[in-house]
Structure formats: structure tokens, C-alpha cells
PDB file of C-alpha atoms and ligand atoms in Angstrom:
ATOM      1  CA  SER U 738       0.000   0.000   0.000  1.00 89.00           C
ATOM      2  CA  GLY U 739       0.965   3.658  -0.273  1.00 94.00           C
ATOM      3  CA  ALA U 740       0.070   4.381  -3.916  1.00 97.00           C
ATOM      4  CA  ILE U 741      -0.495   8.087  -4.497  1.00 98.00           C
ATOM      5  CA  ARG U 742      -2.484   9.758  -7.261  1.00 98.00           C
ATOM      6  CA  PHE U 743      -3.076  13.435  -7.999  1.00 98.00           C
ATOM      7  CA  GLU U 744      -5.829  13.914 -10.598  1.00 98.00           C
ATOM      8  CA  ASP U 745      -6.069  17.364 -12.163  1.00 98.00           C
ATOM      9  CA  VAL U 746      -5.414  19.000  -8.845  1.00 98.00           C
ATOM     10  CA  VAL U 747      -6.112  22.704  -8.669  1.00 98.00           C
ATOM     11  CA  PHE U 748      -5.376  24.650  -5.526  1.00 98.00           C
ATOM     12  CA  HIS U 749      -5.282  28.200  -4.245  1.00 97.00           C
ATOM     13  CA  TYR U 750      -4.827  29.643  -0.765  1.00 96.00           C
ATOM     14  CA  ASP U 751      -6.267  32.873  -2.049  1.00 95.00           C
ATOM     15  CA  PRO U 752      -8.868  32.857  -4.905  1.00 93.00           C
ATOM     16  CA  ASP U 753      -6.980  35.596  -6.761  1.00 94.00           C
ATOM     17  CA  ARG U 754      -3.831  33.572  -6.859  1.00 95.00           C
ATOM     18  CA  PRO U 755      -3.820  29.996  -8.217  1.00 95.00           C
ATOM     19  CA  ILE U 756      -0.933  27.977  -6.804  1.00 97.00           C
ATOM     20  CA  LEU U 757      -1.459  24.560  -8.454  1.00 98.00           C
ATOM     21  CA  LYS U 758      -3.023  24.788 -11.907  1.00 97.00           C
ATOM     22  CA  GLY U 759      -3.940  21.210 -12.809  1.00 97.00           C
ATOM     23  CA  ILE U 760      -1.418  18.732 -11.487  1.00 98.00           C
ATOM     24  CA  SER U 761      -1.634  15.038 -12.352  1.00 98.00           C
ATOM     25  CA  PHE U 762       0.798  12.341 -11.359  1.00 98.00           C
ATOM     26  CA  GLU U 763       0.864   8.850 -10.014  1.00 98.00           C
ATOM     27  CA  VAL U 764       3.313   7.198  -7.636  1.00 97.00           C
ATOM     28  CA  PRO U 765       3.059   3.404  -7.432  1.00 96.00           C
ATOM     29  CA  ALA U 766       3.341   1.974  -3.916  1.00 95.00           C
ATOM     30  CA  GLY U 767       6.959   1.737  -2.838  1.00 93.00           C
ATOM     31  CA  ASN U 768       8.264   4.163  -5.453  1.00 93.00           C
ATOM     32  CA  THR U 769      10.124   7.388  -4.800  1.00 91.00           C
ATOM     33  CA  VAL U 770       9.045  10.657  -6.391  1.00 93.00           C
ATOM     34  CA  ALA U 771      11.057  13.878  -6.188  1.00 92.00           C
ATOM     35  CA  ILE U 772       9.204  17.133  -6.684  1.00 93.00           C
ATOM     36  CA  VAL U 773      11.735  19.760  -7.654  1.00 90.00           C
ATOM     37  CA  GLY U 774      11.585  23.329  -8.833  1.00 89.00           C
ATOM     38  CA  PRO U 775      12.183  26.894  -7.747  1.00 88.00           C
ATOM     39  CA  SER U 776      11.090  28.342  -4.453  1.00 86.00           C
ATOM     40  CA  GLY U 777       7.405  29.217  -4.457  1.00 90.00           C
ATOM     41  CA  ALA U 778       6.525  26.705  -7.212  1.00 91.00           C
ATOM     42  CA  GLY U 779       4.125  24.798  -4.933  1.00 93.00           C
ATOM     43  CA  LYS U 780       6.213  21.821  -3.777  1.00 91.00           C
ATOM     44  CA  SER U 781       5.327  22.054  -0.087  1.00 90.00           C
ATOM     45  CA  THR U 782       1.722  22.687  -1.011  1.00 94.00           C
ATOM     46  CA  ILE U 783       1.584  19.285  -2.737  1.00 94.00           C
ATOM     47  CA  SER U 784       2.688  17.530   0.451  1.00 91.00           C
ATOM     48  CA  ARG U 785       0.187  19.552   2.491  1.00 93.00           C
ATOM     49  CA  LEU U 786      -2.648  18.386   0.203  1.00 96.00           C
ATOM     50  CA  LEU U 787      -1.512  14.807   0.603  1.00 94.00           C
ATOM     51  CA  PHE U 788      -1.973  14.794   4.356  1.00 89.00           C
ATOM     52  CA  ARG U 789      -4.944  17.110   4.071  1.00 94.00           C
ATOM     53  CA  PHE U 790      -3.562  20.030   5.943  1.00 93.00           C
ATOM     54  CA  TYR U 791      -5.507  21.784   3.174  1.00 96.00           C
ATOM     55  CA  ASP U 792      -8.182  20.417   0.832  1.00 97.00           C
ATOM     56  CA  VAL U 793      -7.904  20.659  -2.946  1.00 98.00           C
ATOM     57  CA  THR U 794      -9.824  23.430  -4.706  1.00 97.00           C
ATOM     58  CA  GLY U 795     -10.422  21.119  -7.706  1.00 98.00           C
ATOM     59  CA  GLY U 796      -9.564  17.584  -8.782  1.00 98.00           C
ATOM     60  CA  ARG U 797      -8.684  14.908  -6.280  1.00 98.00           C
ATOM     61  CA  VAL U 798      -5.930  13.262  -4.315  1.00 98.00           C
ATOM     62  CA  THR U 799      -6.094   9.548  -3.605  1.00 98.00           C
ATOM     63  CA  ILE U 800      -4.068   7.129  -1.520  1.00 97.00           C
ATOM     64  CA  ASP U 801      -4.542   3.503  -2.566  1.00 96.00           C
ATOM     65  CA  GLY U 802      -7.495   4.569  -4.662  1.00 97.00           C
ATOM     66  CA  GLN U 803      -9.291   6.301  -1.816  1.00 97.00           C
ATOM     67  CA  ASP U 804      -9.991  10.024  -1.895  1.00 97.00           C
ATOM     68  CA  VAL U 805      -8.100  11.548   1.050  1.00 97.00           C
ATOM     69  CA  ARG U 806     -11.289  13.470   1.888  1.00 96.00           C
ATOM     70  CA  ASP U 807     -12.907  10.117   2.746  1.00 96.00           C
ATOM     71  CA  VAL U 808     -10.083   9.060   5.062  1.00 94.00           C
ATOM     72  CA  THR U 809     -10.056   9.963   8.753  1.00 94.00           C
ATOM     73  CA  GLN U 810      -7.301  12.238  10.077  1.00 92.00           C
ATOM     74  CA  GLU U 811      -6.230   9.353  12.277  1.00 92.00           C
ATOM     75  CA  SER U 812      -5.723   6.983   9.313  1.00 93.00           C
ATOM     76  CA  LEU U 813      -3.900   9.686   7.384  1.00 93.00           C
ATOM     77  CA  ARG U 814      -1.581  10.195  10.313  1.00 90.00           C
ATOM     78  CA  GLN U 815      -0.923   6.449  10.369  1.00 89.00           C
ATOM     79  CA  ALA U 816      -0.365   6.332   6.626  1.00 93.00           C
ATOM     80  CA  ILE U 817       1.969   9.311   6.316  1.00 94.00           C
ATOM     81  CA  GLY U 818       5.209  10.013   8.084  1.00 91.00           C
ATOM     82  CA  MET U 819       6.457  13.560   7.721  1.00 87.00           C
ATOM     83  CA  VAL U 820      10.127  14.379   8.205  1.00 86.00           C
ATOM     84  CA  PRO U 821      10.144  18.055   9.119  1.00 77.00           C
ATOM     85  CA  GLN U 822      12.750  20.511   7.889  1.00 74.00           C
ATOM     86  CA  ASP U 823      13.854  21.403  11.380  1.00 75.00           C
ATOM     87  CA  THR U 824      14.039  18.618  13.880  1.00 79.00           C
ATOM     88  CA  VAL U 825      13.960  19.534  17.540  1.00 79.00           C
ATOM     89  CA  LEU U 826      15.627  16.929  19.723  1.00 82.00           C
ATOM     90  CA  PHE U 827      14.782  16.102  23.325  1.00 83.00           C
ATOM     91  CA  ASN U 828      17.321  16.231  26.102  1.00 80.00           C
ATOM     92  CA  ASP U 829      17.928  12.517  26.072  1.00 83.00           C
ATOM     93  CA  THR U 830      19.789   9.880  24.053  1.00 87.00           C
ATOM     94  CA  ILE U 831      19.399   9.619  20.304  1.00 90.00           C
ATOM     95  CA  ALA U 832      17.738   6.230  20.896  1.00 93.00           C
ATOM     96  CA  TYR U 833      15.153   7.950  23.128  1.00 92.00           C
ATOM     97  CA  ASN U 834      14.609  10.526  20.415  1.00 92.00           C
ATOM     98  CA  ILE U 835      14.071   7.827  17.790  1.00 94.00           C
ATOM     99  CA  ARG U 836      11.674   6.002  20.094  1.00 94.00           C
ATOM    100  CA  TYR U 837       9.689   9.130  20.868  1.00 90.00           C
ATOM    101  CA  GLY U 838       5.979   8.512  20.353  1.00 86.00           C
ATOM    102  CA  ARG U 839       6.367   4.737  20.469  1.00 88.00           C
ATOM    103  CA  PRO U 840       7.583   3.941  23.973  1.00 87.00           C
ATOM    104  CA  ASP U 841       6.805   0.241  23.512  1.00 92.00           C
ATOM    105  CA  ALA U 842       9.056  -0.193  20.478  1.00 93.00           C
ATOM    106  CA  ALA U 843      11.527  -3.070  20.891  1.00 94.00           C
ATOM    107  CA  ASP U 844      15.219  -2.147  21.240  1.00 94.00           C
ATOM    108  CA  GLU U 845      16.048  -4.149  18.151  1.00 94.00           C
ATOM    109  CA  ASP U 846      13.499  -2.208  16.097  1.00 94.00           C
ATOM    110  CA  VAL U 847      15.003   1.085  17.300  1.00 95.00           C
ATOM    111  CA  ARG U 848      18.428  -0.225  16.305  1.00 94.00           C
ATOM    112  CA  ALA U 849      17.190  -1.365  12.908  1.00 92.00           C
ATOM    113  CA  ALA U 850      15.643   2.070  12.254  1.00 92.00           C
ATOM    114  CA  ALA U 851      18.897   3.759  13.300  1.00 93.00           C
ATOM    115  CA  ARG U 852      20.887   1.466  11.025  1.00 90.00           C
ATOM    116  CA  MET U 853      18.630   2.278   8.116  1.00 87.00           C
ATOM    117  CA  ALA U 854      19.023   6.016   8.751  1.00 87.00           C
ATOM    118  CA  GLN U 855      22.766   5.399   9.197  1.00 86.00           C
ATOM    119  CA  ILE U 856      23.042   6.859  12.680  1.00 89.00           C
ATOM    120  CA  ASP U 857      23.474   3.601  14.586  1.00 88.00           C
ATOM    121  CA  SER U 858      27.030   4.444  15.654  1.00 87.00           C
ATOM    122  CA  PHE U 859      25.865   7.089  18.106  1.00 84.00           C
ATOM    123  CA  ILE U 860      22.373   6.222  19.304  1.00 88.00           C
ATOM    124  CA  GLU U 861      23.423   5.951  22.950  1.00 85.00           C
ATOM    125  CA  THR U 862      24.895   9.459  23.056  1.00 81.00           C
ATOM    126  CA  LEU U 863      23.158  12.675  24.013  1.00 77.00           C
ATOM    127  CA  PRO U 864      22.782  15.624  21.693  1.00 72.00           C
ATOM    128  CA  LYS U 865      25.151  18.395  22.772  1.00 63.00           C
ATOM    129  CA  GLY U 866      23.768  21.647  24.014  1.00 55.00           C
ATOM    130  CA  TYR U 867      20.886  19.721  25.511  1.00 51.00           C
ATOM    131  CA  ALA U 868      23.311  17.756  27.635  1.00 44.00           C
ATOM    132  CA  SER U 869      24.938  20.375  29.883  1.00 45.00           C
ATOM    133  CA  GLU U 870      24.922  18.116  32.940  1.00 47.00           C
ATOM    134  CA  VAL U 871      26.950  15.473  31.153  1.00 45.00           C
ATOM    135  CA  GLY U 872      29.386  17.889  29.548  1.00 45.00           C
ATOM    136  CA  GLU U 873      31.806  16.251  27.140  1.00 49.00           C
ATOM    137  CA  ARG U 874      29.609  13.235  26.545  1.00 56.00           C
ATOM    138  CA  GLY U 875      27.295  15.381  24.515  1.00 62.00           C
ATOM    139  CA  LEU U 876      27.568  15.003  20.751  1.00 67.00           C
ATOM    140  CA  LYS U 877      27.096  17.948  18.452  1.00 72.00           C
ATOM    141  CA  LEU U 878      24.821  16.846  15.639  1.00 76.00           C
ATOM    142  CA  SER U 879      24.890  18.409  12.206  1.00 76.00           C
ATOM    143  CA  GLY U 880      21.646  19.435  10.485  1.00 76.00           C
ATOM    144  CA  GLY U 881      21.810  16.303   8.365  1.00 79.00           C
ATOM    145  CA  GLU U 882      22.309  14.076  11.393  1.00 83.00           C
ATOM    146  CA  LYS U 883      19.318  15.647  13.096  1.00 85.00           C
ATOM    147  CA  GLN U 884      17.272  15.069   9.992  1.00 85.00           C
ATOM    148  CA  ARG U 885      18.373  11.451   9.972  1.00 88.00           C
ATOM    149  CA  VAL U 886      17.211  11.119  13.582  1.00 91.00           C
ATOM    150  CA  ALA U 887      13.802  12.302  12.321  1.00 90.00           C
ATOM    151  CA  ILE U 888      14.012   9.809   9.449  1.00 89.00           C
ATOM    152  CA  ALA U 889      14.795   7.012  11.919  1.00 92.00           C
ATOM    153  CA  ARG U 890      11.813   8.059  14.053  1.00 92.00           C
ATOM    154  CA  THR U 891       9.614   7.857  10.971  1.00 89.00           C
ATOM    155  CA  ILE U 892      11.058   4.482   9.938  1.00 88.00           C
ATOM    156  CA  LEU U 893      10.147   3.111  13.365  1.00 90.00           C
ATOM    157  CA  LYS U 894       6.584   4.282  12.811  1.00 87.00           C
ATOM    158  CA  ALA U 895       6.737   2.375   9.474  1.00 87.00           C
ATOM    159  CA  PRO U 896       4.142   4.380   7.547  1.00 91.00           C
ATOM    160  CA  PRO U 897       3.436   3.327   3.941  1.00 94.00           C
ATOM    161  CA  ILE U 898       4.272   6.898   2.863  1.00 95.00           C
ATOM    162  CA  LEU U 899       7.153   9.099   3.933  1.00 93.00           C
ATOM    163  CA  ILE U 900       7.310  12.783   3.023  1.00 92.00           C
ATOM    164  CA  LEU U 901      10.599  14.631   3.196  1.00 88.00           C
ATOM    165  CA  ASP U 902      10.055  18.332   2.772  1.00 81.00           C
ATOM    166  CA  GLU U 903      13.329  20.043   1.995  1.00 75.00           C
ATOM    167  CA  ALA U 904      11.648  22.695  -0.088  1.00 60.00           C
ATOM    168  CA  THR U 905      13.183  25.584   1.800  1.00 59.00           C
ATOM    169  CA  SER U 906      16.136  24.068   3.626  1.00 63.00           C
ATOM    170  CA  ALA U 907      19.637  24.781   2.440  1.00 62.00           C
ATOM    171  CA  LEU U 908      21.675  21.651   3.008  1.00 66.00           C
ATOM    172  CA  ASP U 909      25.246  21.295   1.827  1.00 73.00           C
ATOM    173  CA  THR U 910      26.126  18.642  -0.740  1.00 75.00           C
ATOM    174  CA  HIS U 911      27.674  16.299   1.791  1.00 75.00           C
ATOM    175  CA  THR U 912      24.544  16.420   3.967  1.00 74.00           C
ATOM    176  CA  GLU U 913      22.341  15.909   0.918  1.00 76.00           C
ATOM    177  CA  ARG U 914      24.303  12.783   0.093  1.00 78.00           C
ATOM    178  CA  GLU U 915      23.965  11.407   3.612  1.00 77.00           C
ATOM    179  CA  ILE U 916      20.223  11.926   3.577  1.00 77.00           C
ATOM    180  CA  GLN U 917      19.909  10.513   0.073  1.00 79.00           C
ATOM    181  CA  SER U 918      21.720   7.408   1.153  1.00 79.00           C
ATOM    182  CA  ALA U 919      19.448   7.020   4.205  1.00 81.00           C
ATOM    183  CA  LEU U 920      16.399   7.417   1.966  1.00 81.00           C
ATOM    184  CA  ASP U 921      17.687   4.772  -0.434  1.00 79.00           C
ATOM    185  CA  GLN U 922      17.591   2.393   2.516  1.00 78.00           C
ATOM    186  CA  VAL U 923      14.061   3.506   3.376  1.00 79.00           C
ATOM    187  CA  SER U 924      12.751   2.932  -0.130  1.00 76.00           C
ATOM    188  CA  ARG U 925      14.158  -0.590  -0.047  1.00 77.00           C
ATOM    189  CA  ASN U 926      11.659  -1.046   2.773  1.00 75.00           C
ATOM    190  CA  ARG U 927       8.726  -0.721   0.315  1.00 82.00           C
ATOM    191  CA  THR U 928       7.881   2.742   1.536  1.00 87.00           C
ATOM    192  CA  THR U 929       6.507   5.309  -0.894  1.00 92.00           C
ATOM    193  CA  VAL U 930       8.748   8.360  -0.592  1.00 89.00           C
ATOM    194  CA  VAL U 931       7.843  11.908  -1.597  1.00 90.00           C
ATOM    195  CA  ILE U 932      10.705  14.404  -1.587  1.00 87.00           C
ATOM    196  CA  ALA U 933      10.075  18.105  -2.097  1.00 87.00           C
ATOM    197  CA  HIS U 934      13.336  19.750  -3.039  1.00 80.00           C
ATOM    198  CA  ARG U 935      14.630  23.029  -4.442  1.00 69.00           C
ATOM    199  CA  LEU U 936      17.310  21.502  -6.612  1.00 63.00           C
ATOM    200  CA  SER U 937      17.198  19.311  -9.652  1.00 52.00           C
ATOM    201  CA  THR U 938      20.527  17.665  -8.844  1.00 54.00           C
ATOM    202  CA  VAL U 939      18.790  14.988  -6.785  1.00 57.00           C
ATOM    203  CA  VAL U 940      18.244  11.896  -6.774  1.00 60.00           C
ATOM    204  CA  ASN U 941      17.744   8.211  -7.121  1.00 76.00           C
ATOM    205  CA  ALA U 942      14.032   8.823  -7.490  1.00 87.00           C
ATOM    206  CA  ASP U 943      11.944   6.575  -9.742  1.00 90.00           C
ATOM    207  CA  GLN U 944      10.299   9.721 -11.039  1.00 93.00           C
ATOM    208  CA  ILE U 945      11.177  13.412 -10.962  1.00 93.00           C
ATOM    209  CA  LEU U 946       8.501  16.073 -11.385  1.00 94.00           C
ATOM    210  CA  VAL U 947       9.735  19.528 -12.277  1.00 93.00           C
ATOM    211  CA  LEU U 948       7.222  22.003 -10.934  1.00 94.00           C
ATOM    212  CA  GLN U 949       7.188  25.513 -12.329  1.00 93.00           C
ATOM    213  CA  ALA U 950       4.616  28.130 -11.420  1.00 91.00           C
ATOM    214  CA  GLY U 951       2.036  25.537 -10.439  1.00 94.00           C
ATOM    215  CA  VAL U 952       2.327  23.178 -13.418  1.00 96.00           C
ATOM    216  CA  ILE U 953       4.476  20.135 -14.077  1.00 97.00           C
ATOM    217  CA  ALA U 954       6.862  21.458 -16.707  1.00 95.00           C
ATOM    218  CA  GLU U 955       8.869  18.240 -17.117  1.00 94.00           C
ATOM    219  CA  ARG U 956       8.778  14.708 -15.790  1.00 95.00           C
ATOM    220  CA  GLY U 957      10.888  11.596 -16.046  1.00 93.00           C
ATOM    221  CA  THR U 958      13.812   9.793 -14.524  1.00 89.00           C
ATOM    222  CA  HIS U 959      17.019  11.672 -13.808  1.00 85.00           C
ATOM    223  CA  ALA U 960      18.588  10.203 -16.956  1.00 85.00           C
ATOM    224  CA  GLU U 961      15.601  11.122 -19.117  1.00 89.00           C
ATOM    225  CA  LEU U 962      15.619  14.700 -17.883  1.00 87.00           C
ATOM    226  CA  LEU U 963      19.374  14.972 -18.469  1.00 83.00           C
ATOM    227  CA  ALA U 964      18.941  13.677 -22.011  1.00 86.00           C
ATOM    228  CA  LYS U 965      16.309  16.343 -22.680  1.00 81.00           C
ATOM    229  CA  GLY U 966      18.781  18.911 -21.413  1.00 71.00           C
TER     230      GLY U 966
HETATM  231  P1  ADP G1706       7.606  25.672  -2.609  1.00 60.39           P
HETATM  232  O1  ADP G1706       7.466  24.570  -1.611  1.00 60.39           O
HETATM  233  O2  ADP G1706       7.756  25.180  -4.010  1.00 60.39           O
HETATM  234  O3  ADP G1706       8.654  26.667  -2.254  1.00 60.39           O
HETATM  235  P2  ADP G1706       5.033  26.442  -1.566  1.00 60.39           P
HETATM  236  O4  ADP G1706       4.139  25.297  -1.852  1.00 60.39           O
HETATM  237  O5  ADP G1706       5.543  26.604  -0.184  1.00 60.39           O
HETATM  238  O6  ADP G1706       6.216  26.462  -2.637  1.00 60.39           O
HETATM  239  O7  ADP G1706       4.294  27.799  -1.940  1.00 60.39           O
HETATM  240  C1  ADP G1706       3.709  28.036  -3.210  1.00 60.39           C
HETATM  241  C2  ADP G1706       3.138  29.430  -3.199  1.00 60.39           C
HETATM  242  O8  ADP G1706       2.064  29.493  -2.265  1.00 60.39           O
HETATM  243  C3  ADP G1706       4.119  30.502  -2.786  1.00 60.39           C
HETATM  244  O9  ADP G1706       3.889  31.632  -3.611  1.00 60.39           O
HETATM  245  C4  ADP G1706       3.745  30.799  -1.373  1.00 60.39           C
HETATM  246  O10 ADP G1706       4.040  32.135  -1.066  1.00 60.39           O
HETATM  247  C5  ADP G1706       2.268  30.549  -1.340  1.00 60.39           C
HETATM  248  N1  ADP G1706       1.827  30.080  -0.016  1.00 60.39           N
HETATM  249  C6  ADP G1706       2.352  29.050   0.687  1.00 60.39           C
HETATM  250  N2  ADP G1706       1.699  28.858   1.841  1.00 60.39           N
HETATM  251  C7  ADP G1706       0.707  29.790   1.879  1.00 60.39           C
HETATM  252  C8  ADP G1706      -0.316  30.101   2.811  1.00 60.39           C
HETATM  253  N3  ADP G1706      -0.483  29.399   3.929  1.00 60.39           N
HETATM  254  N4  ADP G1706      -1.143  31.143   2.496  1.00 60.39           N
HETATM  255  C9  ADP G1706      -1.002  31.836   1.339  1.00 60.39           C
HETATM  256  N5  ADP G1706      -0.054  31.586   0.418  1.00 60.39           N
HETATM  257  C10 ADP G1706       0.798  30.574   0.669  1.00 60.39           C
HETATM  258  P1  ADP G1707       5.786  23.968   7.056  1.00 60.39           P
HETATM  259  O1  ADP G1707       5.884  23.782   5.578  1.00 60.39           O
HETATM  260  O2  ADP G1707       5.101  25.229   7.475  1.00 60.39           O
HETATM  261  O3  ADP G1707       7.093  23.708   7.761  1.00 60.39           O
HETATM  262  P2  ADP G1707       4.638  21.345   7.143  1.00 60.39           P
HETATM  263  O4  ADP G1707       4.200  21.323   5.714  1.00 60.39           O
HETATM  264  O5  ADP G1707       5.806  20.554   7.578  1.00 60.39           O
HETATM  265  O6  ADP G1707       4.780  22.869   7.624  1.00 60.39           O
HETATM  266  O7  ADP G1707       3.419  20.917   8.043  1.00 60.39           O
HETATM  267  C1  ADP G1707       2.274  21.672   8.050  1.00 60.39           C
HETATM  268  C2  ADP G1707       1.457  21.302   9.265  1.00 60.39           C
HETATM  269  O8  ADP G1707       0.975  19.960   9.200  1.00 60.39           O
HETATM  270  C3  ADP G1707       2.235  21.406  10.555  1.00 60.39           C
HETATM  271  O9  ADP G1707       1.446  22.092  11.494  1.00 60.39           O
HETATM  272  C4  ADP G1707       2.458  19.975  10.991  1.00 60.39           C
HETATM  273  O10 ADP G1707       2.405  19.850  12.391  1.00 60.39           O
HETATM  274  C5  ADP G1707       1.279  19.247  10.383  1.00 60.39           C
HETATM  275  N1  ADP G1707       1.650  17.873  10.039  1.00 60.39           N
HETATM  276  C6  ADP G1707       2.876  17.432   9.695  1.00 60.39           C
HETATM  277  N2  ADP G1707       2.864  16.115   9.442  1.00 60.39           N
HETATM  278  C7  ADP G1707       1.590  15.714   9.617  1.00 60.39           C
HETATM  279  C8  ADP G1707       0.918  14.465   9.479  1.00 60.39           C
HETATM  280  N3  ADP G1707       1.549  13.354   9.127  1.00 60.39           N
HETATM  281  N4  ADP G1707      -0.392  14.418   9.707  1.00 60.39           N
HETATM  282  C9  ADP G1707      -1.059  15.531  10.057  1.00 60.39           C
HETATM  283  N5  ADP G1707      -0.489  16.734  10.215  1.00 60.39           N
HETATM  284  C10 ADP G1707       0.815  16.830  10.000  1.00 60.39           C
END
């Protein structure tokens, strides 16, 4: 499960200003789609429509053939894991942070999630800055490491769909690569992955949608888009 379909989706926040002007695409369950394009193109808006933070103005959005308007908030929350742009960590071990929200998760599942997000080497340490009472034991995490903690938390939840919204974050190339590699592991887990991203230099996605001013200007695999120039 986790198949996504946008059918002629039209959306505006403000009636005078259309944001999405008829967007159609389909993501088979377990596939990865990257939505790329300039800032303001509507990338984050697409992920907001998927988990129904807003409703479409026209057209429809389905998950496994079901209109998201007919799905309860609770089921949507189960179905979709959102990795936020800025991850706030609790003053406790990385393992605790991964486990957050699922206190009953087995240690081995926490470890497996950490391995998949490639942060298993430091799950017993504390994030620095939050760990004043333990001084040197604290570990300073980079932005990418924090994001991978959030990815591990989402993996533990095991939703059929994972959304990574990097639409406005400015990550360096090294960090991008680390996250990409963690996501490659996630998609091996039969999770449908939606990445919203500013750049077109990503990714190992099965499908890339280039969004420009509310329409899909180009679509294809990375190789196909390169060949088109
Ligand atoms: P992207 O993720 O591609 O940068 P967004 O989906 O965030 O683009 O935004 C698309 C457009 O919608 C932008 O022009 C933005 O200013 C506008 N927008 C985003 N959120 C809101 C909102 N809550 N109310 C009104 N306009 C919004
Ligand atoms: P922004 O683009 O402003 O950073 P997001 O698009 O990440 O915000 O999320 C928009 C809102 O939806 C937030 O208030 C967030 O708490 C909420 N949200 C995030 N993930 C989910 C989810 N899986 N189900 C329901 N609501 C969510």
C-alpha cells in the first residue's frame, strides 16, 4: 500500500492567486518521487494536500485509490510520516529521540531504524547543548544528522508513505548525500517516498517532477531529464 495519485489537482490559498493549476501524477506503492523546482513553485503545497492540511480546490488526491477526503485524520496520520525541515531533539539519548511517540518499540526495532538512517554508531549518546549536565559526553549533531534522527523516528513508525520536505532548507552537498543514502535504505523497505526539493541535482528517485509556477513542466527519470537537457 501507499500508492499516491493526484488527478487534475487545482489549488489556491487565495482565490486571486492559483498555486497549483492542474497537477496530475501517479506514484506506485513503494516508489520514490522527487518534486523539484524553484522556491514558491508549490512543492510544499503538494505535500500539504496529501496529508490534508488543506483540501484541494479542484480535482482529487487519492491514496490507494481512496480520496483523502474520505479518510479519517487518524488513518492519514498512520499512513503518512512527515520528516520536518527542522528537527527539535529532546534532552535525552538519540535512541530515546528515535523512540519518541512509540515507547513500547523493541530495542532491536530502534536499532534497525537507526541502522537504516545510518546513525546507529551514536544512538546511545546525548545531543550536545541539551546535555549540559553530562558535559563532554554530549555530541554535536549536524543538520543532516538531526534530519536522519527524524528519518529514523519515521522508519520506526513504518508508515506506507514518507514525506521529506526540503523545499526551503539549504543543506550542503555532503549532507544531501547522507540523507539521500538514508532514503535509499528507506525505499528498499517498500515505503513510498515523496521528496520536495529546491534543486534538480537529486536523486535516485523513480520519477522526478519539475514544478514551475504551479504546473508540471517536465517529468521523467534523472537520466531522461538529463537527455532532454
Ligand atoms: P515551494 O514549496 O515550491 O517553495 P510552496 O508550496 O511553499 O512552494 O508555496 C507556493 C506558493 O504558495 C508561494 O507563492 C507561497 O508564497 C504561497 N503560499 C504558501 N503557503 C501559503 C499560505 N499558507 N497562504 C497563502 N499563500 C501561501
Ligand atoms: P511547514 O511547511 O510550514 O514547515 P509542514 O508542511 O511541515 O509545515 O506541516 C504543516 C502542518 O501539518 C504542521 O502544522 C504539521 O504539524 C502538520 N503535520 C505534519 N505532518 C503531519 C501528518 N503526518 N499528519 C497531520 N499533520 C501533519
